[in-house]
Short mmCIF file of C-alpha atoms and ligand atoms in Angstrom, two decimals:
data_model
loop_
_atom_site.label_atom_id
_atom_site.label_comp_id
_atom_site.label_asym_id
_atom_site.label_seq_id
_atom_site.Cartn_x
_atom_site.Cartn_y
_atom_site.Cartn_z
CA UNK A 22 -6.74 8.23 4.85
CA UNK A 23 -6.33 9.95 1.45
CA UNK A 24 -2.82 11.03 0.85
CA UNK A 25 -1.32 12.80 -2.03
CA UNK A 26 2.07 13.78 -3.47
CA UNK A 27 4.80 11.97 -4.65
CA UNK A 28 3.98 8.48 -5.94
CA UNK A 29 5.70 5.87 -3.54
CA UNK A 30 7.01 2.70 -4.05
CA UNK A 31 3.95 0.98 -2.85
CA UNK A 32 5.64 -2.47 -4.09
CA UNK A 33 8.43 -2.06 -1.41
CA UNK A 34 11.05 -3.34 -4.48
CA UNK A 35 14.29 -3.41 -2.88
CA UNK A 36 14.46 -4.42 0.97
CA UNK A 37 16.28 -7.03 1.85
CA UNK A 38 15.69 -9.08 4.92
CA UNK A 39 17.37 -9.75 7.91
CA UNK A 40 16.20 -13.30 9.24
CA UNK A 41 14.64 -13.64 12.43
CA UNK A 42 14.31 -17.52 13.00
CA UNK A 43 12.49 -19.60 15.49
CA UNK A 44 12.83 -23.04 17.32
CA UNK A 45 11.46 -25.99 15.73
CA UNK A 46 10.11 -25.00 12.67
CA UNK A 47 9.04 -27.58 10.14
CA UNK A 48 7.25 -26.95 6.78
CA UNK A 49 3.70 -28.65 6.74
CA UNK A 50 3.33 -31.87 4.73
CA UNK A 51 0.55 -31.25 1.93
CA UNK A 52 1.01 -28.00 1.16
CA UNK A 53 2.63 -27.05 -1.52
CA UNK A 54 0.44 -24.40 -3.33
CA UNK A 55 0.03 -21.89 -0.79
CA UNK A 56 -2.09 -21.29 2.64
CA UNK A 57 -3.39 -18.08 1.72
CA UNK A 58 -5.63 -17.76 4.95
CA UNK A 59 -5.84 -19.42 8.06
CA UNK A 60 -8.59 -19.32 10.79
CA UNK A 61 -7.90 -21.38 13.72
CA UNK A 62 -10.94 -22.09 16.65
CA UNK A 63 -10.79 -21.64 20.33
CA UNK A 64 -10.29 -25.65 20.33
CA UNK A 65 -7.11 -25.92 18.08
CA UNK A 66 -8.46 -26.62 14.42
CA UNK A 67 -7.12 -24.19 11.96
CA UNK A 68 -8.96 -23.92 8.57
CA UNK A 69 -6.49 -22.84 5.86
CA UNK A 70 -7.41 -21.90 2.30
CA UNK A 71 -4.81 -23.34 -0.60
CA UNK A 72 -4.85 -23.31 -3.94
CA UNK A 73 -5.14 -19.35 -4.75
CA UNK A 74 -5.19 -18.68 -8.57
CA UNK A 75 -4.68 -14.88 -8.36
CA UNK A 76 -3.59 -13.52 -11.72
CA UNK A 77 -0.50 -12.21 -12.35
CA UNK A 78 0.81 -14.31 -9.46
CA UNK A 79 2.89 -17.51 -9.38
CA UNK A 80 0.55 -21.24 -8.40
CA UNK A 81 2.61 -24.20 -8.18
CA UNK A 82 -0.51 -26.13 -9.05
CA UNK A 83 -2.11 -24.08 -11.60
CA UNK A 84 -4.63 -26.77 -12.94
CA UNK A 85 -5.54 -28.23 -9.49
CA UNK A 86 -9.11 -26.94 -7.97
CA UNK A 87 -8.19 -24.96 -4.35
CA UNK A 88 -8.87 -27.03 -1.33
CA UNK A 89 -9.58 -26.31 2.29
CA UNK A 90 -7.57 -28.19 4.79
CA UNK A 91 -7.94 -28.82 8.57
CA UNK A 92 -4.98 -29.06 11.14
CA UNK A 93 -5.55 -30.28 15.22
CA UNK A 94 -3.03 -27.73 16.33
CA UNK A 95 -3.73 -30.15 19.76
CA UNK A 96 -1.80 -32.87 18.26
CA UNK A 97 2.36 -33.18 18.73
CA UNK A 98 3.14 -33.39 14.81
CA UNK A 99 -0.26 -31.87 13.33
CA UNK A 100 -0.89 -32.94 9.80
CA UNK A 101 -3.34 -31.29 7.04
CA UNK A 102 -6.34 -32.81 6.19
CA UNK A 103 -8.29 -32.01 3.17
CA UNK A 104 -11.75 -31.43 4.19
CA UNK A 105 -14.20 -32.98 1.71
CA UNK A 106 -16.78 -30.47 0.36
CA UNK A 107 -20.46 -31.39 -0.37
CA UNK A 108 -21.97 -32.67 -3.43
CA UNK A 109 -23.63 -29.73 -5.63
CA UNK A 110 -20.85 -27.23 -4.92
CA UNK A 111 -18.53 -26.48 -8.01
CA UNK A 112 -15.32 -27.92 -7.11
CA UNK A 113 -13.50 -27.14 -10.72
CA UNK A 114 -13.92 -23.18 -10.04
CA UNK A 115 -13.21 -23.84 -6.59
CA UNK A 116 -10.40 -20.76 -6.24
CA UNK A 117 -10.24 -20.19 -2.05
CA UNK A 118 -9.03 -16.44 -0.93
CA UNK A 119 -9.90 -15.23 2.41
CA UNK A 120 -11.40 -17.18 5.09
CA UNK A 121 -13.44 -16.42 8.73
CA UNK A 122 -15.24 -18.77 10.75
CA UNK A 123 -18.15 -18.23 13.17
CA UNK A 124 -19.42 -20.02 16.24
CA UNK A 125 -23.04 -20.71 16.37
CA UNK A 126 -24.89 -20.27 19.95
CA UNK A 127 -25.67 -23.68 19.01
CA UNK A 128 -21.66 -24.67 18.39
CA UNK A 129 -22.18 -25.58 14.74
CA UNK A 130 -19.58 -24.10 13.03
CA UNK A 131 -19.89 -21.78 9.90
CA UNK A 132 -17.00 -21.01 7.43
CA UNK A 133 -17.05 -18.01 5.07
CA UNK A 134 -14.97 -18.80 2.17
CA UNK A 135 -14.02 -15.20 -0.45
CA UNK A 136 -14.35 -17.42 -3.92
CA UNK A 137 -13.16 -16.17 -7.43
CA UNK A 138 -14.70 -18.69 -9.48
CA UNK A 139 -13.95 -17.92 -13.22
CA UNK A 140 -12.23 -14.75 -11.97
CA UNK A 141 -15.71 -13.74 -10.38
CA UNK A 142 -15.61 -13.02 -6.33
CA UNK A 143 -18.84 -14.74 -4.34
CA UNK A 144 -18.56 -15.47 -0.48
CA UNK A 145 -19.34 -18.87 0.22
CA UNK A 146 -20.98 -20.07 3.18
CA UNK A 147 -20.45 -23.67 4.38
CA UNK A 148 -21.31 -26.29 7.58
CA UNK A 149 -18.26 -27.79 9.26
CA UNK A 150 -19.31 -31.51 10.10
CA UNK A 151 -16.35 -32.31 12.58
CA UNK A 152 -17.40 -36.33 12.81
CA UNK A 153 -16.60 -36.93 8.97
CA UNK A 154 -13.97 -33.74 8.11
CA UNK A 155 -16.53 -32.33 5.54
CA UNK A 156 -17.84 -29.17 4.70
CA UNK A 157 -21.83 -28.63 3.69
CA UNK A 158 -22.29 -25.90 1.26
CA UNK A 159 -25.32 -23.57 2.20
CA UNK A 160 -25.28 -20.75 -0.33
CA UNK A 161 -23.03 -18.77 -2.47
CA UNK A 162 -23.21 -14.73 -1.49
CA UNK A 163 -23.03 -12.49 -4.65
CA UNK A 164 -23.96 -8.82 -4.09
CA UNK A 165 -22.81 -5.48 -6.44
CA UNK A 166 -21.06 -4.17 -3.55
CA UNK A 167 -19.29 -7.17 -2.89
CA UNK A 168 -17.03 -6.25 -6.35
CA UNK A 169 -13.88 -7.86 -5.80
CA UNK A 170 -13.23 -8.93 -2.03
CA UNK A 171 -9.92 -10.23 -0.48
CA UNK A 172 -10.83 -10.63 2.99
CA UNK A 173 -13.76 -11.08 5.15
CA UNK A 174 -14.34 -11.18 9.01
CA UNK A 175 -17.97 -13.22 10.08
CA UNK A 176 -19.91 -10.95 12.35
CA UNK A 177 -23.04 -13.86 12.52
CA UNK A 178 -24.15 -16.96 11.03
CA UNK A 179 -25.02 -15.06 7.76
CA UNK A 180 -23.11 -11.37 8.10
CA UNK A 181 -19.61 -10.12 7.81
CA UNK A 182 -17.40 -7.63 6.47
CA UNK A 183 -15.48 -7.81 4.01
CA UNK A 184 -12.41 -5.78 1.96
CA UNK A 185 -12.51 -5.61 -1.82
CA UNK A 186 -9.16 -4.54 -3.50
CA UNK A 187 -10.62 -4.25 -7.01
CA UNK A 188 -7.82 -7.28 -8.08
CA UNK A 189 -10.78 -9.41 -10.19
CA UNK A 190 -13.19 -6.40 -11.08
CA UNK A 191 -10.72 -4.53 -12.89
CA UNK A 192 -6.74 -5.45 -12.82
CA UNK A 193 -5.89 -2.33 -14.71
CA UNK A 194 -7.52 -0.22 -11.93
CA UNK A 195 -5.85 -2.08 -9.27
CA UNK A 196 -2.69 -0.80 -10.76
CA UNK A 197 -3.55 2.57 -11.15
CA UNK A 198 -4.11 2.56 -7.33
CA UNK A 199 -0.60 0.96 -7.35
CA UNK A 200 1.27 3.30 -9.05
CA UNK A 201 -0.81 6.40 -9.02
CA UNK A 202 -1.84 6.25 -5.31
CA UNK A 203 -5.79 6.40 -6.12
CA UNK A 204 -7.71 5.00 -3.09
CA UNK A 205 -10.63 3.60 -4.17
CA UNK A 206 -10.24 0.12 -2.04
CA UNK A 207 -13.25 -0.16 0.41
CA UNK A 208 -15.15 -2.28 3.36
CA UNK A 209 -18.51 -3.35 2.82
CA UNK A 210 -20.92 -4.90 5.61
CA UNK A 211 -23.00 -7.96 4.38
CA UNK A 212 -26.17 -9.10 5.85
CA UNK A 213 -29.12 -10.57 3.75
CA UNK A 214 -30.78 -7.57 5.13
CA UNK A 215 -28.50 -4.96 4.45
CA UNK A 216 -25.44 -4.26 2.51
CA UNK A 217 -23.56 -1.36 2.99
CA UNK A 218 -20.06 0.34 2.41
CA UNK A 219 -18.72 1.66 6.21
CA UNK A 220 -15.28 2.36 5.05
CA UNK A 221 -13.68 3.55 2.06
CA UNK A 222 -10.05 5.65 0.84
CA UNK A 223 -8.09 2.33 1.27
CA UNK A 224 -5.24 1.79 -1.28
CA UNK A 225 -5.74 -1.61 -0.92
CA UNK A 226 -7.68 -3.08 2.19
CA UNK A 227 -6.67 -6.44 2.10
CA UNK A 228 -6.82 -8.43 5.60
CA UNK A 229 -9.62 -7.41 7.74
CA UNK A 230 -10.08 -9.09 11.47
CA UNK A 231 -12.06 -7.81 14.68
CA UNK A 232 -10.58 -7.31 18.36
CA UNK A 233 -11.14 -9.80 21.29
CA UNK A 234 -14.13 -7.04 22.76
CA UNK A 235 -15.38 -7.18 19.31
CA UNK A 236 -15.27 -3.58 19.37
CA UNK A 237 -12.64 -2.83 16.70
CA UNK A 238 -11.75 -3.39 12.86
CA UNK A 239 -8.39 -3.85 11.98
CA UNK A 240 -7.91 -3.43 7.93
CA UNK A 241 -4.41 -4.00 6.53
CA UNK A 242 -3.55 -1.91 3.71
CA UNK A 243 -1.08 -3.54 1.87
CA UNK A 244 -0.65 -0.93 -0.72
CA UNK A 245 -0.13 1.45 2.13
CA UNK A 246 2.20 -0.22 4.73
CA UNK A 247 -0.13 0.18 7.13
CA UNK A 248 -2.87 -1.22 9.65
CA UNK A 249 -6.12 0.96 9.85
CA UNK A 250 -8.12 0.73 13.53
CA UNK A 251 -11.63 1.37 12.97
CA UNK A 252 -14.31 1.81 15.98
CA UNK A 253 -17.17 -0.50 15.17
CA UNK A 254 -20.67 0.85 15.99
CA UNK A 255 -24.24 -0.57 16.42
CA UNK A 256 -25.67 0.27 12.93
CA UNK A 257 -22.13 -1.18 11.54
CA UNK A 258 -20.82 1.69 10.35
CA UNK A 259 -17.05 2.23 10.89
CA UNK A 260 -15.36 5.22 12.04
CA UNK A 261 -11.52 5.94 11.69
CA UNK A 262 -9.95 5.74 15.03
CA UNK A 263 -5.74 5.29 14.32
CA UNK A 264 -3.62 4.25 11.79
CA UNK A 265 0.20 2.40 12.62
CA UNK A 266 2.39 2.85 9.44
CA UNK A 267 4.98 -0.29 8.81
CA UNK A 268 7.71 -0.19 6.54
CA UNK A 269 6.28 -3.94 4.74
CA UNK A 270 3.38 -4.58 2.84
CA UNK A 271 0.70 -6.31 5.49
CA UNK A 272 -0.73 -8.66 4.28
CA UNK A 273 -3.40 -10.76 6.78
CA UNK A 274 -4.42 -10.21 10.17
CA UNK A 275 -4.94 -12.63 12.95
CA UNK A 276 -5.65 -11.36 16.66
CA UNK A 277 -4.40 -13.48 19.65
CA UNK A 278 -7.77 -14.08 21.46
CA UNK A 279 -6.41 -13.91 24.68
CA UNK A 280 -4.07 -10.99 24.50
CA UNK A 281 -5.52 -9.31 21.41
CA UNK A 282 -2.21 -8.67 19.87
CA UNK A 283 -2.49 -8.40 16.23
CA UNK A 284 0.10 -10.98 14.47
CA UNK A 285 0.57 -9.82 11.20
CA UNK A 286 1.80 -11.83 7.58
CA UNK A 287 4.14 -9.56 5.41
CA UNK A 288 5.69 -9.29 1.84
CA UNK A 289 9.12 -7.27 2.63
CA UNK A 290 9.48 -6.90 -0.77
CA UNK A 291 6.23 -7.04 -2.76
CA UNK A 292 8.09 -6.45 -6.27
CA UNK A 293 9.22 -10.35 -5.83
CA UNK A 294 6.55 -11.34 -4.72
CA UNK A 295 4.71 -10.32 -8.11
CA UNK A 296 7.55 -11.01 -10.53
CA UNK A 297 8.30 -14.48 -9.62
CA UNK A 298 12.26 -15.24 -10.02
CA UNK A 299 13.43 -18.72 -9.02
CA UNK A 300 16.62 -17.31 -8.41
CA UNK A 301 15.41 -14.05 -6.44
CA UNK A 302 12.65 -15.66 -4.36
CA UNK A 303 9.95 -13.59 -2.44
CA UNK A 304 10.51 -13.25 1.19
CA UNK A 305 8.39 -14.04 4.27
CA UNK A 306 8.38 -11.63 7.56
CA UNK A 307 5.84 -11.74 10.70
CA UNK A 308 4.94 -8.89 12.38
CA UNK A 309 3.11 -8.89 16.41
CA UNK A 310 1.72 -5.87 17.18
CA UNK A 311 1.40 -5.42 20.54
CA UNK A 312 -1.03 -2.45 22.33
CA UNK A 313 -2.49 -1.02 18.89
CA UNK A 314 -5.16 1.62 20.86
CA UNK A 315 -1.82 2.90 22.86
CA UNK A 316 0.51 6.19 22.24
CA UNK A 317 3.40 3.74 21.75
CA UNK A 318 1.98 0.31 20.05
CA UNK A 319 5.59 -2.51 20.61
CA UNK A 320 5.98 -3.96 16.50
CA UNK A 321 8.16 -7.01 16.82
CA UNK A 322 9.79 -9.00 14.26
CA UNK A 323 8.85 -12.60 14.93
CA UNK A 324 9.82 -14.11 11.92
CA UNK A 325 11.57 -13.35 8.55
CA UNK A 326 13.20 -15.32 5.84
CA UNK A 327 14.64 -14.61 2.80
CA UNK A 328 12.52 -17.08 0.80
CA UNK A 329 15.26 -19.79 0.84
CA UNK A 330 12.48 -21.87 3.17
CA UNK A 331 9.04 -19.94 3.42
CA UNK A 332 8.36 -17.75 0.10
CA UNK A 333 5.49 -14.60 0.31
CA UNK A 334 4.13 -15.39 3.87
CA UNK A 335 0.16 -14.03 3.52
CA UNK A 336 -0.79 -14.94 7.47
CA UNK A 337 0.60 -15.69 10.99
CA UNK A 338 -2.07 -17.22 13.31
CA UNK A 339 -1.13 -18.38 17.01
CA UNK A 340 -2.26 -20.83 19.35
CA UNK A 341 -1.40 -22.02 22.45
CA UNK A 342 2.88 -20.98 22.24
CA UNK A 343 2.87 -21.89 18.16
CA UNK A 344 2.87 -20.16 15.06
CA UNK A 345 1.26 -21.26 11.78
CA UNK A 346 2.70 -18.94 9.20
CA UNK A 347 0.65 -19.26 5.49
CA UNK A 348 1.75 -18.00 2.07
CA UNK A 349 0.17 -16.71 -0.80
CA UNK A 350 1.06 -19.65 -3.19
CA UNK A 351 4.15 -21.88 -1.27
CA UNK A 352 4.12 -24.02 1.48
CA UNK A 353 2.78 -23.46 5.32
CA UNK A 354 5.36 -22.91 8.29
CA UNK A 355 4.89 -24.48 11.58
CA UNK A 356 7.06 -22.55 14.78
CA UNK A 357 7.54 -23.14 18.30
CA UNK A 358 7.20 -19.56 19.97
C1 NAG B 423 -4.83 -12.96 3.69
O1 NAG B 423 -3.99 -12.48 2.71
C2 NAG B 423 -4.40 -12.69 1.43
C3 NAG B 423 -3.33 -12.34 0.44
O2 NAG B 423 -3.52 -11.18 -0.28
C4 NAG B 423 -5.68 -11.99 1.30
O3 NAG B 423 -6.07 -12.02 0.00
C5 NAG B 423 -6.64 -12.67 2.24
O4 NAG B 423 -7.90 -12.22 2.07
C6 NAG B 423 -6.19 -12.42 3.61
N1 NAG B 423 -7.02 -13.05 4.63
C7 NAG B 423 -7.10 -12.63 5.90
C8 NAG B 423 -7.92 -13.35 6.87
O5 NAG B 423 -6.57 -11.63 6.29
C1 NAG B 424 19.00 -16.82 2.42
O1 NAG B 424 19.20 -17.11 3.76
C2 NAG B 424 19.89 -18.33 3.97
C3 NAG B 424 19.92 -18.63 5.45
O2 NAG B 424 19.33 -17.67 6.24
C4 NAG B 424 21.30 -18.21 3.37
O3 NAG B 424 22.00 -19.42 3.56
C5 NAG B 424 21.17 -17.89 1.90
O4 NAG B 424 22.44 -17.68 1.35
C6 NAG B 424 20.30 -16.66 1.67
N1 NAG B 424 20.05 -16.53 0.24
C7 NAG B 424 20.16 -15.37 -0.37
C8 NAG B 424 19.87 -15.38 -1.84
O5 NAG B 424 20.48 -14.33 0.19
#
């Protein structure tokens, strides 16, 4: 994965996009400060983070606690619910990044929140309650490895993986990997009985999801333009098995359970995106990629827009013929496919 040579423009400054549109899309009522992550169940509710206070990035709300909110993706005209979190759990730091959730054999349902309280990152680890829309907080993960993580994927009720880009341990590293083309971004595996790094060399691994067989890691390197595959293997550790190079900075992944194509949320032009200009707005682009473990994976343009209706698109999650699109710090996107 290490590279060297020529700096490159790992902030993809100047393209310009083409749109792509699709039918029927309407912006989601409630959302105005980003959908940074989205997780949606087999049954149609889609968890989405809002509310990311990343610095050096635009917030439309920057004095407003983040929030989790739920959408029935079964309903005609979904709406987002705030879910109500539990006493005890510090709402005022509350600063939601990347989000997984994970099916109990029981059915409860556990949600893995990446936190950056105070500019701190923990993992929180909460109970869906479906009857009253409310989350239970169980504990707050804080580990040495766990430095400064973007993105996690649950692997069990109380293990996952997770990316850590260096953003809150150390800014002025991050852009020394940025402009100098270290690659000291990583994957660590979390479980209370062992923590481990299985991955390392990224520019910056930021979205991290698993395959339908649950045998492979995808990592997006968003530094890099590219998606990593990584073979997964009983002791956790990760081996390199391809990497697909894309000409945008990938953002998040989300994998369409039934297909397992990988749907991907881009920043065409990540120099916008960090250098908020009202009058030269950050763009949005979704990528599917179709038949990653194949000679010739298909990369399709779903969606793009120039920012004049969806600005810095973060995610793309499907279900059942729709797209949710989410955004670092604007609004959420709702598409018929
Ligand atoms: C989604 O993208 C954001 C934006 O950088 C990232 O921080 C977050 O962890 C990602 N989450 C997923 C599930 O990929
Ligand atoms: C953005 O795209 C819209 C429609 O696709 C177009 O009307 C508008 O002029 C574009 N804005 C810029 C700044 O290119």
């Amino acid at each position: 994965m290490e590279e060297s040579g020529a700096p490159r423009n790992r902030l993809n400054a100047s393209r310009e996009v083409a749109p792509v549109s699709l039918p029927n899309c309407r912006l989601i009522k409630g959302i105005e400060a980003g959908s940074e992550d989205i997780d949606i169940l087999p049954n149609g509710l889609a968890f989405i983070s809002s509310g990311l206070k990343y610095p050096g990035l635009k917030s439309f709300a920057p004095d407003k606690p983040g929030e989790i909110f739920l959408m029935d993706l079964n309903e005609d005209n979904p709406r987002a619910v705030e879910l109500r979190i539990s006493r005890g759990f510090d709402l005022a730091s509350f600063n939601p990044h990347g989000i997984s959730t994970y099916i109990d054999r029981d059915d409860t349902v556990y949600l893995f929140v990446v936190n950056h309280p105070h500019q701190k990152s923990t993992v929180e680890l909460f109970k869906f309650i479906e009857d009253d829309n409310s989350l239970v907080h169980l504990k707050t993960i804080q580990h040495d490895l766990l430095t400064s993580v973007n993105d996690i994927v649950a692997m069990g009720p109380d293990s996952f993986y997770a990316t850590n880009d260096h953003y809150f341990s150390d800014f002025i590293l991050m852009f020394l990997e940025m402009f100098l083309g270290l690659t000291w971004s990583n994957v660590v595996y979390y479980s209370p009985k062992e923590v481990k790094e299985v991955a390392s060399g990224f520019y910056s691994a930021n979205g991290i999801n698993i395959s339908p067989d649950r045998k492979y890691i995808y990592v997006a390197d968003v530094l890099d333009h590219n998606v990593y595959v990584m073979e997964k293997h009983a002791n956790w550790s990760l081996t390199h098995v391809k990497t697909l190079q894309l000409d945008t900075l990938v953002d998040n992944l989300s994998i369409d359970p039934h297909t397992g194509d990988i749907w991907a949320g881009c920043h065409p032009n990540g120099m916008k995106l960090f250098y908020y200009d009202p009058e030269n707005l950050p763009a949005s682009e979704v990528l599917r990629i179709q038949n990653i473990l194949s000679e010739q994976p298909v990369v399709t343009r779903v969606y793009a827009d120039n920012g004049s209706v969806l600005q810095g698109s973060s995610v793309a999650s499907i279900y059942e013929g729709k797209l949710l699109i989410g955004t670092v710090f604007h609004r959420a996107l709702y598409c018929d496919l």
